[in-house]
Coordinates of C-alpha atoms (C1' of nucleotides) in Angstrom, one line a residue:
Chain L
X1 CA 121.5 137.1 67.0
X2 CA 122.1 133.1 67.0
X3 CA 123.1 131.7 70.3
X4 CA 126.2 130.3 68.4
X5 CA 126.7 134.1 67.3
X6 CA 127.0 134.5 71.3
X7 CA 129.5 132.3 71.6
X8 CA 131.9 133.9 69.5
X9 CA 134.9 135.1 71.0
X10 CA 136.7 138.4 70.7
X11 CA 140.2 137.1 69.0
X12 CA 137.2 135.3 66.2
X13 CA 137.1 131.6 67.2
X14 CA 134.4 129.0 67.7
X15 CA 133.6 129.2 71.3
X16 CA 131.4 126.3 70.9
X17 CA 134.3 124.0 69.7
X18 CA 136.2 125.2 73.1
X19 CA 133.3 124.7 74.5
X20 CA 132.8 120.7 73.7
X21 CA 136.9 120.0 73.6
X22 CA 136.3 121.0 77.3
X23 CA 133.4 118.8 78.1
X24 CA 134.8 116.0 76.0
X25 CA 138.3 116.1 77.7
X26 CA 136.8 116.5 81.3
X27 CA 134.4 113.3 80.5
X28 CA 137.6 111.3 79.6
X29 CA 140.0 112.2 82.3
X30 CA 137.1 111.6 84.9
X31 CA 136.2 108.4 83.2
X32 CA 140.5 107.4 83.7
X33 CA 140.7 108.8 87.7
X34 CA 137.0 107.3 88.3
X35 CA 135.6 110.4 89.3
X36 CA 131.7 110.8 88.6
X37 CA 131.5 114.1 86.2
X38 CA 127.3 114.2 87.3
X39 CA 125.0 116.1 85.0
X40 CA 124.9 119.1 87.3
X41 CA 129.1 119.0 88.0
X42 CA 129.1 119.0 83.9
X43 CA 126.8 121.7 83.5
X44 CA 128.4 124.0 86.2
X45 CA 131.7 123.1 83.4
X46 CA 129.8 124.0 80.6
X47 CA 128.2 127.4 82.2
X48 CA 132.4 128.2 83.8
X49 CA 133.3 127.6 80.1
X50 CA 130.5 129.5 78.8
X51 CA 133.5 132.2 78.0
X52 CA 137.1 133.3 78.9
X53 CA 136.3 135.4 81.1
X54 CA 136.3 133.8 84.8
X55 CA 132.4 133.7 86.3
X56 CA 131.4 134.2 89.3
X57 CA 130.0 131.3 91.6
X58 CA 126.8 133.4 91.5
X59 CA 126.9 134.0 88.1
X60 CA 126.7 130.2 87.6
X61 CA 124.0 130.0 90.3
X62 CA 122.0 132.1 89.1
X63 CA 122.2 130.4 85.3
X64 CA 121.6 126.9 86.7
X65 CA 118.1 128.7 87.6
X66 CA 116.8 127.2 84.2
X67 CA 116.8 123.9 85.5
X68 CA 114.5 122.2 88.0
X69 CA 114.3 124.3 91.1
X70 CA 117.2 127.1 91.8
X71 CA 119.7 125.3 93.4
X72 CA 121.9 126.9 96.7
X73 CA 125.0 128.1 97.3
X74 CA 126.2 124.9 98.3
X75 CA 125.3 123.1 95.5
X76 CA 127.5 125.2 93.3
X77 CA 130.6 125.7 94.9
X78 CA 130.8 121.7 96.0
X79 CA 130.5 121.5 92.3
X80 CA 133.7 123.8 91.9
X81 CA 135.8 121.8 94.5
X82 CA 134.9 118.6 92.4
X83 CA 136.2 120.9 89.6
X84 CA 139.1 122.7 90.9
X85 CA 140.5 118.9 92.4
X86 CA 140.5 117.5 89.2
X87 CA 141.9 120.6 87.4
X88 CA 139.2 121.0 85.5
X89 CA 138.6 125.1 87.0
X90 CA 140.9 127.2 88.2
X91 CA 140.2 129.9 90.3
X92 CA 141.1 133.3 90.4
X93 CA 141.5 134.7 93.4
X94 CA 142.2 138.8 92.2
X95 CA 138.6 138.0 90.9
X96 CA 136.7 136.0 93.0
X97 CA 135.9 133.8 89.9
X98 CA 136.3 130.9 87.7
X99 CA 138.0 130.2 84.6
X100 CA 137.7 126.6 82.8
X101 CA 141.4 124.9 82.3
X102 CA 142.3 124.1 78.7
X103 CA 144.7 121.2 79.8
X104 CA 143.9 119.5 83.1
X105 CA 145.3 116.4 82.4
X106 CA 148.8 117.4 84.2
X107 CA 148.4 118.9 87.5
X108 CA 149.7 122.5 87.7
X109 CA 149.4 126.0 88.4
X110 CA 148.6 128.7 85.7
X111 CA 149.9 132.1 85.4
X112 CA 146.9 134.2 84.0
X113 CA 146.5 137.2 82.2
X114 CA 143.7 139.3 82.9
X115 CA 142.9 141.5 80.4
X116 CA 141.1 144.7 82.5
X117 CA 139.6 146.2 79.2
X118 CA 137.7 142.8 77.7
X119 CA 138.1 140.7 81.1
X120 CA 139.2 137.8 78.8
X121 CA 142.0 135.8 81.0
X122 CA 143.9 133.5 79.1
X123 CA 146.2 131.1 80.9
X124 CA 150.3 131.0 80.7
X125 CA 151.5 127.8 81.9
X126 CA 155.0 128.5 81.8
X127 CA 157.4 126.2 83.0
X128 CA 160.5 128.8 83.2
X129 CA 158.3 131.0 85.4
X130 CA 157.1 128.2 87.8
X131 CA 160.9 127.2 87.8
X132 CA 162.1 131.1 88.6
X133 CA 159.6 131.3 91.7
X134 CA 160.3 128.1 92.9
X135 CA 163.9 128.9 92.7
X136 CA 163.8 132.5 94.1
X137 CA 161.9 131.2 96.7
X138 CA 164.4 128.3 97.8
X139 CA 167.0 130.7 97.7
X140 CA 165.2 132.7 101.1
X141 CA 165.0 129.0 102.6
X142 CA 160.8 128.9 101.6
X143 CA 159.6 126.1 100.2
X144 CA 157.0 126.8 97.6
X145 CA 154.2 124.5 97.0
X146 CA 151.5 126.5 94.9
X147 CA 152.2 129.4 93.1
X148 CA 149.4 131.8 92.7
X149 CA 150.2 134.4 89.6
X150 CA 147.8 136.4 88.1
X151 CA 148.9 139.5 85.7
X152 CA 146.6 142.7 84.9
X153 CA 147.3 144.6 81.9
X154 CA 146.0 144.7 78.0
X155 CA 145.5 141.5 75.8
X156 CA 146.9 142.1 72.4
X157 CA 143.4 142.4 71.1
X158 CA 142.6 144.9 73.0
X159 CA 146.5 146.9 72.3
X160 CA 145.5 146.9 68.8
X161 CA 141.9 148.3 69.3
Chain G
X1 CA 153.4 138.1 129.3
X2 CA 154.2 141.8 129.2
X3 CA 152.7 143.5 125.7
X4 CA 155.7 144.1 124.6
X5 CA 156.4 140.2 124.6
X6 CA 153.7 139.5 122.3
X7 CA 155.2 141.7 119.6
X8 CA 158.0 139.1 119.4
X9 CA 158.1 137.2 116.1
X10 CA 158.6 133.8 115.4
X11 CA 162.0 134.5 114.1
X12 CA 163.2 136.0 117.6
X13 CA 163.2 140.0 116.1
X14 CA 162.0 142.5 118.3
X15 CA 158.7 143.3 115.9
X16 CA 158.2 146.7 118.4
X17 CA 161.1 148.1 116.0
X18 CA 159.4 147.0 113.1
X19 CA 156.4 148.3 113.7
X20 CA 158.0 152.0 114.9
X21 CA 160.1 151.9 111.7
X22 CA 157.0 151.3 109.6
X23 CA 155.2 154.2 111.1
X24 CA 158.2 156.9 110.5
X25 CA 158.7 156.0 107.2
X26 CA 155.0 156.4 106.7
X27 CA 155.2 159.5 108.4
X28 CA 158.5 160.8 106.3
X29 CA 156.7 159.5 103.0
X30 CA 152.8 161.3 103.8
X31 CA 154.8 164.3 104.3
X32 CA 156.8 164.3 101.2
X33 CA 154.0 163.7 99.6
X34 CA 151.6 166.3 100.8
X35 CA 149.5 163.0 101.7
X36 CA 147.5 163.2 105.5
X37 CA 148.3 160.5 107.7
X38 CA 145.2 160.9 110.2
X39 CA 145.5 159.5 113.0
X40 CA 142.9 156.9 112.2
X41 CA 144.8 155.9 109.0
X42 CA 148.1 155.7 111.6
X43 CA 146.3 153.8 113.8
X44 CA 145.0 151.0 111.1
X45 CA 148.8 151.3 110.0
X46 CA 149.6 150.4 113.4
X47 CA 147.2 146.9 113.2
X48 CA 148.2 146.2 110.2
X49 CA 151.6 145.9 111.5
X50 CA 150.7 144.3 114.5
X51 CA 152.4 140.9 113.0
X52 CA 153.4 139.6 109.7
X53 CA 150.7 138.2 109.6
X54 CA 147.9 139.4 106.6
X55 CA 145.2 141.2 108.7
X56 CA 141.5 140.9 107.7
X57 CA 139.7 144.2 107.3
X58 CA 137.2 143.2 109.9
X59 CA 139.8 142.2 112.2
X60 CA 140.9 145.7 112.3
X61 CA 137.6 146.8 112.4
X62 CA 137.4 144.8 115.8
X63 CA 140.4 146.1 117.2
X64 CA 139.6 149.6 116.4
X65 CA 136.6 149.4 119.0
X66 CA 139.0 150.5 122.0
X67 CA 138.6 154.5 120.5
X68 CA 135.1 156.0 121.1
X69 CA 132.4 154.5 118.9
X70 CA 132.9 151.6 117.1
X71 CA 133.8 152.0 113.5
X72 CA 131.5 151.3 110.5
X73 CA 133.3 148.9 107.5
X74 CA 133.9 151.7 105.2
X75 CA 135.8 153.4 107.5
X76 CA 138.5 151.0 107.8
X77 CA 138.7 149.9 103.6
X78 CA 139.0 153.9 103.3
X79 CA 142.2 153.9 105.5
X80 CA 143.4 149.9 103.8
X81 CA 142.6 152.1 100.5
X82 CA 144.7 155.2 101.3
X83 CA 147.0 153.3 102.7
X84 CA 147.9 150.5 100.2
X85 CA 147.1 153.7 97.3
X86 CA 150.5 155.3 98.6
X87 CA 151.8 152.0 99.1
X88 CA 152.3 151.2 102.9
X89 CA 150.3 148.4 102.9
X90 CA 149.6 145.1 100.3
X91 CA 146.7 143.4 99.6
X92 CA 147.1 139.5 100.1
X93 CA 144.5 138.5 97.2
X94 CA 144.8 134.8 98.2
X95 CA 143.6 135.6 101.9
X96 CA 141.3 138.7 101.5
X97 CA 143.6 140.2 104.1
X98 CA 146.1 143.1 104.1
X99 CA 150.2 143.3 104.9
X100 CA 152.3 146.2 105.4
X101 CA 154.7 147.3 103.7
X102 CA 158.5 147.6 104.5
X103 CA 159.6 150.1 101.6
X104 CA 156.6 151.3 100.4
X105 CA 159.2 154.5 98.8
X106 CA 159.6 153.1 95.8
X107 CA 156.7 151.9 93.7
X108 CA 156.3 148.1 93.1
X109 CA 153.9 145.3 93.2
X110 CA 155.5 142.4 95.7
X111 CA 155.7 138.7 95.7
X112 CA 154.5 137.2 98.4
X113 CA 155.6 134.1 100.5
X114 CA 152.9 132.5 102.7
X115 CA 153.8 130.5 105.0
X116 CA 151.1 127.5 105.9
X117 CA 152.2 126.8 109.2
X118 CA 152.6 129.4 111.0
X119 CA 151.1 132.1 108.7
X120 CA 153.5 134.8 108.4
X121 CA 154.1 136.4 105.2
X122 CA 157.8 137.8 103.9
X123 CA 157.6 139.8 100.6
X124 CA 160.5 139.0 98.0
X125 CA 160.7 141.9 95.8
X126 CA 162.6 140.5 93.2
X127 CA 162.7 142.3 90.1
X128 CA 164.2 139.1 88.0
X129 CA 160.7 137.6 88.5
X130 CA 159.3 140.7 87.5
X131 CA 160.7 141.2 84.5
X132 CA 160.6 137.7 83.6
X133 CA 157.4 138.1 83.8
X134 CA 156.9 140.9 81.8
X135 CA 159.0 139.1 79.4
X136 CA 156.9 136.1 79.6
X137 CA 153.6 137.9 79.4
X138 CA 155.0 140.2 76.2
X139 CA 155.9 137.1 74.2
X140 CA 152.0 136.7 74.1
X141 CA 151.2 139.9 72.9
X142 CA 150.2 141.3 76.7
X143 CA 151.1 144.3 78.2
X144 CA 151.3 143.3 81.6
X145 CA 150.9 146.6 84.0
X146 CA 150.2 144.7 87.7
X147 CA 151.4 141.8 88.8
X148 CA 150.2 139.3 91.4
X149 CA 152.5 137.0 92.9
X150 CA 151.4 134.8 95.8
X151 CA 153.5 131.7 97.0
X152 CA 151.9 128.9 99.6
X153 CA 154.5 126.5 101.5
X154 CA 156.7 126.4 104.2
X155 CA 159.2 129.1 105.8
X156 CA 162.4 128.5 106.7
X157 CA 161.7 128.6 110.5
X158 CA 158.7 126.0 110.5
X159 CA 160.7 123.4 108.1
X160 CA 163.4 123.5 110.4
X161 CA 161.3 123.2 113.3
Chain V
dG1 C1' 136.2 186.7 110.6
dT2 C1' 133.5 184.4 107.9
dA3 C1' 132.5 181.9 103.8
dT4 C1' 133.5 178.4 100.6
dG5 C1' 135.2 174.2 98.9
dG6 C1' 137.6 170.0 99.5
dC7 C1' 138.7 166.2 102.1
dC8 C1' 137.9 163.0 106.0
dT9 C1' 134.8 160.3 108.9
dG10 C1' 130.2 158.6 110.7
dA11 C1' 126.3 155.9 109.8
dT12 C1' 122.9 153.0 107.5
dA13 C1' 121.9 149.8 104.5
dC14 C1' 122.9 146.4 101.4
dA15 C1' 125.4 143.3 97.9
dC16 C1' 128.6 139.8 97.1
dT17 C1' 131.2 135.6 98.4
dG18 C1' 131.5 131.5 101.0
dT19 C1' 130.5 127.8 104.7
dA20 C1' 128.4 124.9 108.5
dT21 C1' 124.9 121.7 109.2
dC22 C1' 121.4 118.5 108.7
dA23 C1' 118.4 116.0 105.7
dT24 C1' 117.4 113.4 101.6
dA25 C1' 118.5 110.9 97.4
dC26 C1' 121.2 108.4 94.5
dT27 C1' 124.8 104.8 93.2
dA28 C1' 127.5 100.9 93.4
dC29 C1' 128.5 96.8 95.3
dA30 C1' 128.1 92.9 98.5
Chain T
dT1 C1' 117.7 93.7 98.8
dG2 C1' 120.5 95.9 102.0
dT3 C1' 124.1 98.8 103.0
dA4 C1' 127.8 102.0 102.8
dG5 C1' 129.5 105.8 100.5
dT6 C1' 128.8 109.6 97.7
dA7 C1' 126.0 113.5 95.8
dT8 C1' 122.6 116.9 96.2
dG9 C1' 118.8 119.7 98.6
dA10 C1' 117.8 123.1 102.0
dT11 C1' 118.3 126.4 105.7
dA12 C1' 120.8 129.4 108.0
dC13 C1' 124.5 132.1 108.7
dA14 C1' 129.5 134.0 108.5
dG15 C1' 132.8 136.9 106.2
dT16 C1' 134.1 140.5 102.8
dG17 C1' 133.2 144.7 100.5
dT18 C1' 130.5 148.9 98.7
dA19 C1' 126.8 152.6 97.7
dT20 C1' 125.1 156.5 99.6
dC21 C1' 124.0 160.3 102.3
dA22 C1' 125.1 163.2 106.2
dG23 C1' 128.1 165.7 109.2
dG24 C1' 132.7 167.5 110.6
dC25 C1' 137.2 169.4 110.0
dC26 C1' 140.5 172.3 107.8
dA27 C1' 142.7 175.5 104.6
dT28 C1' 142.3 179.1 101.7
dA29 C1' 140.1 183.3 99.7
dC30 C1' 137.5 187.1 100.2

DNA sequence: GTATGGCCTGATACACTGTATCATACTACA
DNA sequence: TGTAGTATGATACAGTGTATCAGGCCATAC
């Protein structure tokens, strides 16, 4: 098996293409704000993107072993706060993990789905639903300023399985 | 400051009543159920209701020192596991902490409103978000069967104060 | 009344997740 | 070149959760 062949998702795409569209838009947007995506803040991207399924920050440690020397703790989740700042990672806290964000140039809050049979989480983004909460909330006099929404259940892949 | 006087909440309610309700229903609802409610699992009940504030496991684990021995960790996630299984008490996934439950009769997965300032926590329950979510999730093809809902901001109280 | 099986708790050890702190290295800019 | 600010290395530790085995309690059956 090819390391492309890895790559390949469930629901048949090119991983690899998300892959670079992520890298390519996270080089751009840091390149606007004048953030400094460093080679090791990239690759921690690249490994976080390395599928849809959200990774653990030991996960990634452990894979940036290849490298020089094995890097800390540290290293890695100052790499995700970089990350998670620019929108570039979200993270999901039913999971203890990371997922890479397919549109960080608005800032937001996802909604995710979390698929307990493949683990693949893909992300909402629904306006309507960020609207509802916020309303709901206002109506008991709280004033929401992150939403954290994260839904279990069965991806449609894996219904039709 | 009499004991009683630190069950006060923020919001001026006499939390004693709170917690005393909280521990009938349990009681009414383990019996019902043919479920035991041991007096250890009563007892980390009782913590968890100490506020409405999410309580860490390892808080409780401290506070369950007054007994005999001091309790191991599995101990008290077997009672947090019991306990939130029949419903009584909520998992804050945000926090890694645990909330009880004010109708744990019926069945339902909460939303949750987290207040920065002064920490409490007020569960909505609103079953237009929950559908709408559903909804929302459906359109997409998933089958949504848990739901995570977990607001950050400001209560009424503290953005009045 | 004892035996058996199931559930609950004790106890030890460990795995996983995250952070505080200080030291070093790099970068950009004056 | 020097300097300030930022990024990373390195050590140590705190916080959260679980695997596993042993012992205790209780109800029911015999």
């Amino acid at each position: 098996m090819t390391d492309a062949a890895l790559h390949i998702h469930p629901t048949g795409h090119d991983h690899a293409a998300c892959v670079d569209e992520a890298l390519e838009t996270a080089e751009t947007l840091c390149v606007e704000r004048g953030a400094r995506l460093t080679p090791l803040r990239r690759r921690v991207l690249e490994l976080v993107w390395s599928s849809h399924r959200p990774v653990g920050a030991y996960d990634i440690l452990g894979r940036l072993d290849g490298s020089a020397r094995k890097p800390a703790p540290p290293t890695v989740y100052r790499a995700l706060d970089f990350l998670i700042e620019h929108g570039l990672v979200h993270r999901i806290e039913s999971m203890n993990a990371y997922l890479g964000c397919n549109h960080p140039e608005q800032s937001h809050t996802g909604q995710f789905l979390i698929c307990r049979e493949c683990g693949n989480v893909t992300e909402m983004d629904d306006d309507d639903v960020r609207q509802t909460l916020r309303r709901k909330a206002a109506e008991r006099g709280f004033d929401a300023r992150s939403q954290t929404v994260e839904l279990v259940g069965l991806c449609a892949t894996c219904r039709a399985g």
